[in-house]
Coordinates of C-alpha atoms and ligand atoms in Angstrom, one line a residue:
X8 CA 2.0 -13.7 -3.2
X9 CA 5.3 -15.6 -3.9
X10 CA 7.3 -16.5 -0.4
X11 CA 10.1 -18.6 -0.1
X12 CA 8.1 -21.3 2.9
X13 CA 6.0 -20.4 5.5
X14 CA 8.0 -19.7 8.9
X15 CA 7.3 -21.7 11.3
X16 CA 5.5 -18.6 13.2
X17 CA 3.7 -18.6 10.0
X18 CA 5.6 -14.9 9.1
X19 CA 5.4 -14.7 5.6
X20 CA 8.5 -14.2 3.4
X21 CA 7.6 -11.3 0.3
X22 CA 9.8 -11.3 -2.5
X23 CA 9.5 -7.7 -4.9
X24 CA 9.6 -8.0 -8.6
X25 CA 12.5 -7.3 -10.2
X26 CA 12.8 -7.7 -14.2
X27 CA 9.4 -10.1 -14.1
X28 CA 11.4 -12.4 -11.0
X29 CA 10.4 -12.2 -7.6
X30 CA 13.8 -12.0 -5.7
X31 CA 15.1 -11.0 -2.4
X32 CA 16.9 -8.0 -1.7
X33 CA 20.5 -9.0 -2.3
X34 CA 22.0 -8.1 1.0
X35 CA 19.5 -10.7 2.0
X36 CA 18.1 -8.8 4.5
X37 CA 14.3 -8.1 5.7
X38 CA 12.0 -5.7 6.6
X39 CA 9.5 -7.0 9.4
X40 CA 5.8 -6.0 8.0
X41 CA 3.6 -4.9 11.1
X42 CA -0.3 -4.8 12.0
X43 CA -0.8 -1.9 13.3
X44 CA -4.3 -3.5 14.4
X45 CA -2.1 -5.2 17.2
X46 CA 1.7 -4.3 16.7
X47 CA 2.1 -8.4 16.0
X48 CA 4.7 -9.1 12.9
X49 CA 2.7 -11.4 10.1
X50 CA 5.8 -11.3 7.1
X51 CA 8.1 -9.6 5.6
X52 CA 9.1 -7.7 2.7
X53 CA 13.3 -7.2 1.5
X54 CA 14.8 -4.5 2.8
X55 CA 16.3 -3.4 -0.7
X56 CA 19.4 -1.1 -0.8
X57 CA 20.7 0.6 -3.8
X58 CA 22.6 -2.3 -5.3
X59 CA 18.5 -3.6 -5.7
X60 CA 17.8 -0.2 -6.9
X61 CA 20.0 -0.2 -9.7
X62 CA 19.0 -4.2 -10.9
X63 CA 16.0 -2.5 -10.9
X64 CA 16.0 1.1 -12.5
X65 CA 18.2 -1.1 -14.9
X66 CA 15.6 -3.7 -16.3
X67 CA 13.2 -1.1 -16.6
X68 CA 16.0 0.6 -18.4
X69 CA 16.1 -2.4 -20.5
X70 CA 12.0 -2.8 -21.2
X71 CA 12.2 0.9 -22.2
X72 CA 14.9 0.9 -24.7
X73 CA 14.6 -2.9 -26.4
X74 CA 12.2 -4.6 -25.2
X75 CA 8.3 -3.9 -27.1
X76 CA 6.7 -1.9 -24.4
X77 CA 7.3 1.7 -25.8
X78 CA 7.0 0.8 -29.1
X79 CA 3.7 -1.3 -28.7
X80 CA 0.2 0.3 -30.2
X81 CA -1.5 2.4 -27.3
X82 CA -4.2 0.1 -27.6
X83 CA -2.4 -3.1 -26.7
X84 CA -0.9 -1.4 -24.1
X85 CA -4.6 0.1 -23.0
X86 CA -5.6 -4.0 -22.8
X87 CA -2.9 -4.6 -20.6
X88 CA -4.3 -2.3 -17.9
X89 CA -7.6 -3.4 -19.0
X90 CA -6.4 -6.7 -18.4
X91 CA -5.0 -5.7 -14.5
X92 CA -8.4 -4.0 -13.4
X93 CA -9.9 -7.4 -14.3
X94 CA -7.1 -9.0 -12.0
X95 CA -7.7 -6.3 -9.7
X96 CA -11.7 -6.9 -9.2
X97 CA -10.9 -10.9 -9.3
X98 CA -8.7 -11.1 -6.6
X99 CA -10.5 -8.0 -4.6
X100 CA -11.1 -9.2 -1.5
X101 CA -7.5 -10.5 -0.7
X102 CA -6.2 -7.3 -2.5
X103 CA -8.9 -5.7 1.1
X104 CA -7.7 -7.9 3.1
X105 CA -4.3 -7.6 2.8
X106 CA -4.3 -3.3 2.4
X107 CA -6.3 -3.3 5.6
X108 CA -4.1 -5.5 8.0
X109 CA -1.2 -3.8 6.4
X110 CA -2.2 -0.4 7.5
X111 CA -5.1 -0.9 10.0
X112 CA -7.5 0.8 7.8
X113 CA -11.4 -0.3 8.4
X114 CA -12.5 -3.5 6.2
X115 CA -14.5 -1.3 4.3
X116 CA -11.9 1.7 3.3
X117 CA -9.7 -1.4 2.1
X118 CA -13.0 -2.6 -0.1
X119 CA -13.2 0.9 -1.5
X120 CA -9.2 1.4 -1.8
X121 CA -10.0 -1.8 -4.5
X122 CA -12.6 -0.2 -5.8
X123 CA -10.8 2.8 -7.4
X124 CA -7.7 1.5 -7.7
X125 CA -9.4 -1.1 -10.4
X126 CA -11.0 2.1 -11.6
X127 CA -7.5 3.8 -12.1
X128 CA -6.9 0.8 -14.2
X129 CA -10.1 0.7 -16.4
X130 CA -9.6 4.7 -16.8
X131 CA -6.3 4.7 -18.4
X132 CA -6.5 1.2 -19.9
X133 CA -9.4 3.2 -22.1
X134 CA -7.0 6.2 -22.4
X135 CA -4.3 4.8 -23.6
X136 CA -5.3 5.5 -27.4
X137 CA -7.1 8.9 -26.9
X138 CA -4.5 11.2 -26.6
X139 CA -2.6 12.4 -29.2
X140 CA -0.5 15.2 -30.4
X141 CA -1.6 18.1 -33.0
X142 CA -0.7 19.7 -36.6
X143 CA 0.3 23.4 -36.4
X144 CA 0.1 26.2 -38.0
X145 CA 3.5 26.9 -39.5
X146 CA 5.4 28.4 -42.4
X147 CA 4.4 27.9 -46.5
X148 CA 6.6 25.0 -47.2
X149 CA 6.9 22.9 -43.9
X150 CA 4.0 20.6 -41.6
X151 CA 4.7 21.0 -38.2
X152 CA 3.2 18.0 -35.9
X153 CA 3.5 17.5 -31.7
X154 CA 3.7 14.0 -30.5
X155 CA 3.5 12.7 -27.2
X156 CA 6.3 10.7 -25.9
X157 CA 6.9 8.6 -22.6
X158 CA 9.8 10.1 -20.6
X159 CA 11.4 6.4 -20.5
X160 CA 12.0 4.9 -17.0
X161 CA 9.6 6.7 -14.5
X162 CA 10.6 6.0 -10.7
X163 CA 7.6 6.2 -8.1
X164 CA 7.7 6.7 -4.5
X165 CA 4.0 5.7 -2.8
X166 CA 3.4 6.7 0.8
X167 CA 1.7 4.4 3.6
X168 CA -1.9 5.7 3.7
X169 CA -3.8 5.1 0.2
X170 CA -0.6 2.2 -1.2
X171 CA -3.5 0.6 -3.6
X172 CA -4.6 3.6 -4.9
X173 CA -1.5 6.3 -5.2
X174 CA 0.7 3.1 -7.1
X175 CA -2.8 2.8 -9.2
X176 CA -2.5 6.9 -10.2
X177 CA 1.1 6.5 -10.9
X178 CA 1.4 3.3 -12.4
X179 CA -2.1 3.8 -15.0
X180 CA -1.0 6.9 -16.2
X181 CA 2.7 6.3 -16.8
X182 CA 2.3 3.2 -18.5
X183 CA -0.4 4.5 -20.4
X184 CA 2.4 6.6 -21.9
X185 CA 4.2 4.1 -22.9
X186 CA 6.7 4.4 -19.6
X187 CA 8.7 1.8 -17.6
X188 CA 8.1 2.1 -14.0
X189 CA 10.2 1.3 -10.5
X190 CA 8.3 1.8 -7.9
X191 CA 9.2 1.8 -4.2
X192 CA 6.3 1.5 -1.9
X193 CA 6.4 2.3 1.8
X194 CA 8.4 0.4 4.4
X195 CA 5.4 0.4 6.0
X196 CA 3.1 -1.0 3.9
X197 CA 4.5 -3.0 0.5
X198 CA 2.3 -6.0 0.6
X199 CA -0.3 -4.6 -1.8
X200 CA 2.4 -3.1 -4.1
X201 CA 4.3 -6.5 -4.8
X202 CA 1.0 -8.1 -5.3
X203 CA 0.2 -5.9 -7.8
X204 CA 3.2 -6.1 -9.8
X205 CA 2.5 -9.9 -9.7
X206 CA -0.6 -9.5 -11.0
X207 CA 1.1 -7.0 -14.0
X208 CA 3.3 -10.6 -14.3
X209 CA 0.3 -12.5 -15.1
X210 CA -1.7 -10.1 -17.0
X211 CA 0.9 -10.3 -19.3
X212 CA 3.1 -7.2 -18.9
X213 CA 6.8 -7.2 -20.6
X214 CA 9.3 -7.8 -18.3
X215 CA 11.3 -4.8 -16.6
X216 CA 7.9 -2.8 -17.4
X217 CA 6.1 -3.0 -13.5
X218 CA 9.0 -3.1 -11.3
X219 CA 8.8 -3.2 -7.2
X220 CA 11.5 -2.5 -4.8
X221 CA 10.8 -2.6 -1.2
X222 CA 13.1 -0.8 1.6
X223 CA 13.5 2.3 3.7
X224 CA 13.6 5.5 2.5
X225 CA 16.4 6.6 3.2
X226 CA 18.1 4.2 1.3
X227 CA 15.8 2.8 -2.0
X228 CA 14.1 5.3 -1.9
X229 CA 16.6 7.8 -2.2
X230 CA 19.0 5.8 -4.6
X231 CA 15.9 5.5 -6.8
X232 CA 15.6 8.9 -6.9
X233 CA 19.4 9.9 -7.5
X234 CA 19.4 7.3 -10.2
X235 CA 20.6 8.7 -13.4
X236 CA 18.6 6.2 -15.3
X237 CA 15.4 7.4 -13.8
X238 CA 13.9 9.5 -16.5
X239 CA 11.3 11.1 -14.4
X240 CA 10.3 11.3 -10.5
X241 CA 6.6 11.0 -9.2
X242 CA 6.3 11.5 -5.1
X243 CA 3.0 11.4 -2.7
X244 CA 4.6 12.5 0.9
X245 CA 5.5 15.0 3.1
X246 CA 7.1 18.1 1.8
X247 CA 10.5 17.5 3.9
X248 CA 10.6 14.4 1.8
X249 CA 9.7 15.8 -0.5
X250 CA 12.0 18.5 -1.1
X251 CA 15.1 15.6 -0.8
X252 CA 13.5 13.5 -3.9
X253 CA 13.5 16.7 -5.6
X254 CA 17.3 17.9 -4.9
X255 CA 18.1 14.5 -5.6
X256 CA 16.8 14.7 -8.9
X257 CA 17.9 17.9 -9.6
X258 CA 21.2 16.2 -9.9
X259 CA 20.2 14.4 -12.9
X260 CA 18.1 17.6 -14.2
X261 CA 14.8 15.4 -14.1
X262 CA 11.5 16.1 -14.0
X263 CA 9.3 15.6 -11.2
X264 CA 5.5 15.4 -9.9
X265 CA 5.0 16.0 -6.0
X266 CA 2.2 15.8 -3.7
X267 CA 2.7 17.1 -1.0
X268 CA -0.3 17.1 1.5
X269 CA -2.6 19.4 2.9
X270 CA -4.4 21.7 5.5
X271 CA -7.7 21.7 3.4
X272 CA -10.3 24.1 5.0
X273 CA -14.4 23.6 4.8
X274 CA -16.2 26.9 4.8
X275 CA -19.5 26.9 6.5
X276 CA -21.8 29.7 5.2
X277 CA -24.7 30.4 7.9
X278 CA -26.9 29.4 5.0
X279 CA -25.3 26.2 4.4
X280 CA -27.9 22.7 4.8
X281 CA -26.0 21.9 8.0
X282 CA -27.8 18.0 8.0
X283 CA -26.0 17.5 4.1
X284 CA -22.4 19.2 5.8
X285 CA -22.6 17.5 8.8
X286 CA -21.6 13.9 8.4
X287 CA -19.3 15.2 5.3
X288 CA -17.7 17.5 8.0
X289 CA -16.6 14.2 10.0
X290 CA -15.9 11.7 7.6
X291 CA -13.5 14.2 6.0
X292 CA -11.4 14.3 9.2
X293 CA -11.9 10.5 10.0
X294 CA -11.5 8.5 6.9
X295 CA -8.6 6.5 7.1
X296 CA -8.2 8.3 10.4
X297 CA -7.0 11.3 9.3
X298 CA -4.4 9.9 7.7
X299 CA -5.0 11.6 4.0
X300 CA -4.1 14.1 2.4
X301 CA -6.7 15.4 0.9
X302 CA -8.3 15.4 4.8
X303 CA -10.4 18.3 5.6
X304 CA -8.9 19.1 8.4
X305 CA -9.7 22.9 9.0
X306 CA -13.8 24.0 9.7
X307 CA -14.0 27.8 9.0
X308 CA -17.9 28.8 10.4
X309 CA -19.5 31.5 9.8
X310 CA -20.3 33.0 13.0
X311 CA -24.0 33.3 13.1
X312 CA -24.2 29.1 13.1
X313 CA -21.0 28.4 14.9
X314 CA -22.3 27.0 18.3
X315 CA -24.9 25.4 16.2
X316 CA -22.0 23.5 13.8
X317 CA -19.5 23.1 17.1
X318 CA -22.1 21.3 19.3
X319 CA -23.3 19.0 16.4
X320 CA -20.2 18.1 15.5
X321 CA -18.9 17.5 19.4
X322 CA -21.9 15.3 19.5
X323 CA -20.8 13.2 16.5
X324 CA -17.1 13.1 17.6
X325 CA -18.1 11.8 21.0
X326 CA -19.5 8.9 19.5
X327 CA -16.6 8.1 16.9
X328 CA -14.7 4.7 17.9
X329 CA -11.7 3.1 16.8
X330 CA -10.8 0.1 17.0
X331 CA -9.1 -3.3 14.5
X332 CA -9.2 -3.3 10.7
X333 CA -11.7 -6.1 10.7
X334 CA -14.0 -5.0 13.0
X335 CA -14.5 -2.4 10.6
X336 CA -15.4 1.0 13.1
X337 CA -15.4 4.6 12.7
X338 CA -11.3 4.3 12.2
X339 CA -8.4 2.3 12.7
X340 CA -5.1 2.4 14.6
X341 CA -2.7 4.8 13.0
X342 CA 0.4 3.7 10.7
X343 CA 2.6 3.2 13.1
X344 CA 4.4 4.2 16.9
X345 CA 6.0 7.3 15.3
X346 CA 2.9 8.6 13.3
X347 CA 0.9 8.0 17.2
X348 CA 3.6 9.8 19.0
X349 CA 3.2 12.6 16.4
X350 CA -0.6 13.2 16.6
X351 CA -0.4 12.8 20.3
X352 CA 2.3 15.4 20.9
X353 CA 0.9 17.2 18.5
X354 CA -2.8 17.1 20.7
X355 CA -0.7 17.8 24.0
X356 CA 1.1 21.0 22.4
X357 CA -2.7 22.6 21.5
X358 CA -4.2 21.9 24.7
X359 CA -1.3 23.2 26.2
X360 CA -1.6 26.4 24.1
X361 CA -4.9 26.4 25.9
X362 CA -6.5 25.1 23.1
X363 CA -10.4 23.9 23.8
X364 CA -10.9 20.6 23.8
X365 CA -14.7 20.6 22.4
X366 CA -15.0 16.4 22.0
X367 CA -13.2 13.1 22.3
X368 CA -13.6 10.2 20.4
X369 CA -13.1 6.3 22.4
X370 CA -11.2 3.6 21.6
X371 CA -13.1 0.5 21.9
X372 CA -11.9 -1.3 25.2
X373 CA -10.9 -4.7 24.4
X374 CA -8.2 -3.9 21.6
X375 CA -5.0 -5.3 21.3
X376 CA -2.1 -3.2 23.7
X377 CA 0.1 -3.0 21.1
X378 CA -2.4 -1.3 18.4
X379 CA -1.7 2.2 17.1
X380 CA -5.2 3.2 18.5
X381 CA -5.4 7.2 19.1
X382 CA -9.0 8.2 19.6
X383 CA -10.0 11.2 17.4
X384 CA -10.0 14.8 19.1
X385 CA -12.2 18.1 18.6
X386 CA -10.8 21.5 19.2
X387 CA -12.5 24.4 19.7
X388 CA -11.7 28.1 17.9
X389 CA -8.3 27.8 17.2
X390 CA -5.6 31.2 16.4
X391 CA -4.3 31.1 12.5
X392 CA -1.1 31.2 13.6
X393 CA -1.4 28.0 15.9
X394 CA 1.0 25.4 15.0
X395 CA -2.0 22.6 15.1
X396 CA -4.0 25.2 12.2
X397 CA -1.2 25.5 10.4
X398 CA 0.4 22.5 9.7
X399 CA -0.6 18.5 8.8
X400 CA -1.1 16.4 11.6
X401 CA -2.6 13.4 9.7
X402 CA -4.8 12.2 12.2
X403 CA -8.1 12.2 13.3
X404 CA -8.1 15.8 14.4
X405 CA -10.1 18.4 13.8
X406 CA -9.7 22.4 14.5
X407 CA -12.7 24.9 14.2
X408 CA -12.6 28.9 13.0
X409 CA -15.5 31.1 13.1
X410 CA -15.6 34.0 10.1
X411 CA -17.9 36.7 9.7
X412 CA -18.3 37.2 5.7
X413 CA -16.6 36.3 2.5
X414 CA -13.5 38.1 2.7
X415 CA -12.4 36.5 6.0
X416 CA -13.3 33.1 5.1
X417 CA -11.1 33.7 1.9
X418 CA -8.2 35.0 4.1
X419 CA -8.6 32.0 6.6
X420 CA -8.7 29.7 3.7
X421 CA -5.9 31.0 2.1
X422 CA -4.0 31.3 5.6
X423 CA -1.7 28.8 5.4
X424 CA 1.5 27.3 3.0
X425 CA -0.7 24.4 1.9
X426 CA -3.3 24.3 -1.1
X427 CA -4.6 21.1 -1.7
X428 CA -8.3 20.6 -1.7
X429 CA -11.5 23.3 -0.2
X430 CA -14.7 22.8 0.4
X431 CA -17.7 25.4 0.1
X432 CA -21.0 25.0 1.7
X433 CA -23.6 27.4 0.9
X434 CA -27.2 27.5 -1.0
X435 CA -26.2 31.4 -2.9
X436 CA -24.9 30.5 -6.1
X437 CA -22.9 33.8 -6.6
X438 CA -21.1 32.8 -3.7
X439 CA -20.3 29.5 -4.6
X440 CA -18.5 30.7 -7.9
X441 CA -17.2 34.1 -6.0
X442 CA -15.2 31.4 -3.2
X443 CA -14.6 28.4 -5.8
X444 CA -12.7 30.9 -7.9
X445 CA -11.2 32.7 -4.8
X446 CA -9.4 29.7 -2.6
X447 CA -6.3 28.7 -3.2
X448 CA -7.0 24.8 -3.9
X449 CA -6.0 22.3 -6.4
X450 CA -9.8 20.8 -6.0
X451 CA -12.6 22.8 -4.5
X452 CA -15.7 21.0 -4.1
X453 CA -19.5 22.7 -3.7
X454 CA -21.9 21.2 -1.1
X455 CA -19.9 18.3 -1.0
X456 CA -16.3 17.2 -0.2
X457 CA -13.7 15.0 -1.8
X458 CA -13.5 12.6 -4.7
X459 CA -14.4 9.0 -3.0
X460 CA -11.5 8.3 -6.0
X461 CA -12.2 10.7 -8.6
X462 CA -9.9 8.8 -11.0
X463 CA -11.5 11.7 -13.5
X464 CA -10.8 14.8 -11.9
X465 CA -7.2 16.2 -11.8
X466 CA -5.7 16.6 -8.8
X467 CA -2.5 18.4 -7.4
X468 CA -1.1 21.2 -5.4
X469 CA -0.7 24.7 -4.8
X470 CA 2.0 26.1 -2.6
X471 CA 4.0 23.6 -0.4
X472 CA 1.1 21.1 -1.6
X473 CA 3.6 20.2 -4.5
X474 CA 3.3 20.5 -8.0
X475 CA 2.4 19.1 -11.5
X476 CA -1.0 17.1 -11.7
X477 CA -1.8 13.4 -11.3
X478 CA -5.6 11.9 -12.4
X479 CA -7.4 12.4 -15.2
X480 CA -6.1 13.3 -18.8
X481 CA -4.5 15.8 -16.9
X482 CA -1.8 13.0 -15.6
X483 CA -0.9 11.9 -18.8
X484 CA 0.8 15.2 -19.7
X485 CA 2.7 14.7 -16.8
X486 CA 3.6 11.1 -18.1
X487 CA 4.9 12.4 -21.2
X488 CA 6.7 15.3 -22.8
X489 CA 5.8 17.3 -26.4
X490 CA 8.2 15.9 -29.2
X491 CA 8.1 18.7 -32.4
X492 CA 8.5 17.6 -35.7
X493 CA 9.1 19.7 -38.5
X494 CA 9.0 18.7 -42.4
X495 CA 10.5 21.0 -45.2
X496 CA 9.1 20.8 -48.1
X497 CA 9.0 23.4 -50.1
Ligands
LIG28 P1 7.5 10.6 4.2 O1 7.2 11.2 3.3 O2 8.7 10.4 4.5 O3 7.6 8.9 3.3 C1 6.5 8.5 2.3 C2 7.6 7.8 1.6 O4 8.5 8.5 1.3 C3 7.8 6.7 2.0 O5 8.0 5.4 0.7 C4 9.3 6.3 2.5 O6 9.9 5.3 2.1 C5 10.2 7.3 1.7 N1 11.2 8.1 1.4 C6 11.5 8.6 3.1 N2 12.4 9.3 2.8 C7 12.8 9.2 1.7 C8 14.5 9.9 1.1 N3 15.2 10.6 2.0 N4 14.3 9.2 0.0 C9 13.3 8.8 -1.0 N5 12.4 8.5 -0.1 C10 12.0 8.5 0.8 O7 6.3 10.0 5.4 P2 6.4 9.7 6.4 O8 8.3 9.7 7.4 O9 6.0 8.4 6.7 O10 5.6 10.4 7.4 C11 5.5 11.9 7.9 C12 4.8 12.6 7.6 O11 4.6 12.6 6.3 C13 3.4 12.2 7.7 O12 3.0 12.4 9.3 C14 2.2 13.1 7.2 O13 2.1 14.1 7.6 C15 3.0 13.2 5.8 N6 2.7 12.5 4.7 C16 2.1 12.8 3.9 C17 1.1 11.9 3.1 C18 0.6 12.1 1.9 O14 0.0 11.6 1.2 N7 0.2 14.4 1.6 C19 1.7 10.3 2.9 C20 2.7 9.9 4.0 C21 3.1 11.1 4.7
LIG29 MG1 2.3 -2.7 8.0

């Protein structure tokens, strides 16, 4: 990683990448980089403002207008993405360790994130020259055809929960289609994004194609989403910030992709294979400390097996342990004190409202006092109108519901403002199909949950979970626009 100098306390001063150069913020301001496992500062990143964002957007616009990038044969763009995939593989241990330290996620999750990241660059490297337009039936004497063209400069605002993966899902698709990029990673987790921009430079991407500007959301993020030279904006994060970003992009009438989280149900019918379901139900909410947009945060259980499922989940929750990222326990610390306070506040309110706690996990007793740990909580039956039943907690907190039959299952599953992912557990084949169609979610898993990366699978929300689709070939359509050309040769 490019640094000015190691400080006497060993703190690393990291530089963002604008126009192929590693630079500080124009103001000279810095943001402390904190490890959530101990709350200690170990590096700093530039605190960029509108001026830095303007420089980065201009670099990206120049790379698009006059550079080789959008005019390069698609196969060449694909080869560069494949080279980036190989560099991710080569530097995988360093990237995984950096991601874990910056976010507090257990070491194996950092490694899983690297594995998914290199798959994104591999997939989109291979896809770059396999997307094409049509020739269209039209009037006699005419030939009509379509081309898929890049938007231009894509502004990507990335959250802190899966920085490497979410950057890769944006960058893979955007770059494959010939766009240039300005990425604003989250202030709490920017190190791997900077590292990826450095690796893109090493891979041979032309200067200005892959820019990373670090800074606060309200400053650098807001400036990026409002910049008139940004042609398309993509965002993953909270619905409130999504609204602010869409309002800013609307001032320039620009297109947006929004991935805004969920309150995803797992629906367990009485005939489900519980031995298969139980570990998946737990993992779907514990992975990454529950800080996952697709977390399975509501478990709906058919009444005849409710008691059995609730007590089996309670047993498992009671055994969960949170601890430092390098101890690689069930979960790590949460990202920052604000997130910990938010999760703790929502849990306290639910308890005050009388929702029963069925089990709590533990925090390893020897953790550093400064870490942002929160022990997992399993709530028993929750009224569907309760806040904890409707709002995303983004922490290791699971709520249970019971239902009688398919109608009630559908009503409960669809009874929030979100619609990102759903899991359906039943051996009845016809019911699998009926339920999969009736549940409003961008992805539905039957007798399983979560994609483990799932680079090939289109992903995105209904309702408040957002709009637009990422991953798979669908992302290539979002990251480009159709141009129709008509020849009159009559
Ligand atoms: P956030 O949505 O505010 O932050 C995500 C990204 O947006 C960061 O890069 C941030 O710097 C940027 N940002 C913030 N304000 C901005 C603005 N006005 N203009 C442009 N960019 C801006 O999320 P935050 O505050 O970190 O977390 C709050 C809650 O959001 C969490 O508790 C969780 O419920 C949800 N969340 C959901 C995520 C998901 O994957 N769906 C990811 C992160 C947070
Ligand atoms: Mg951090």
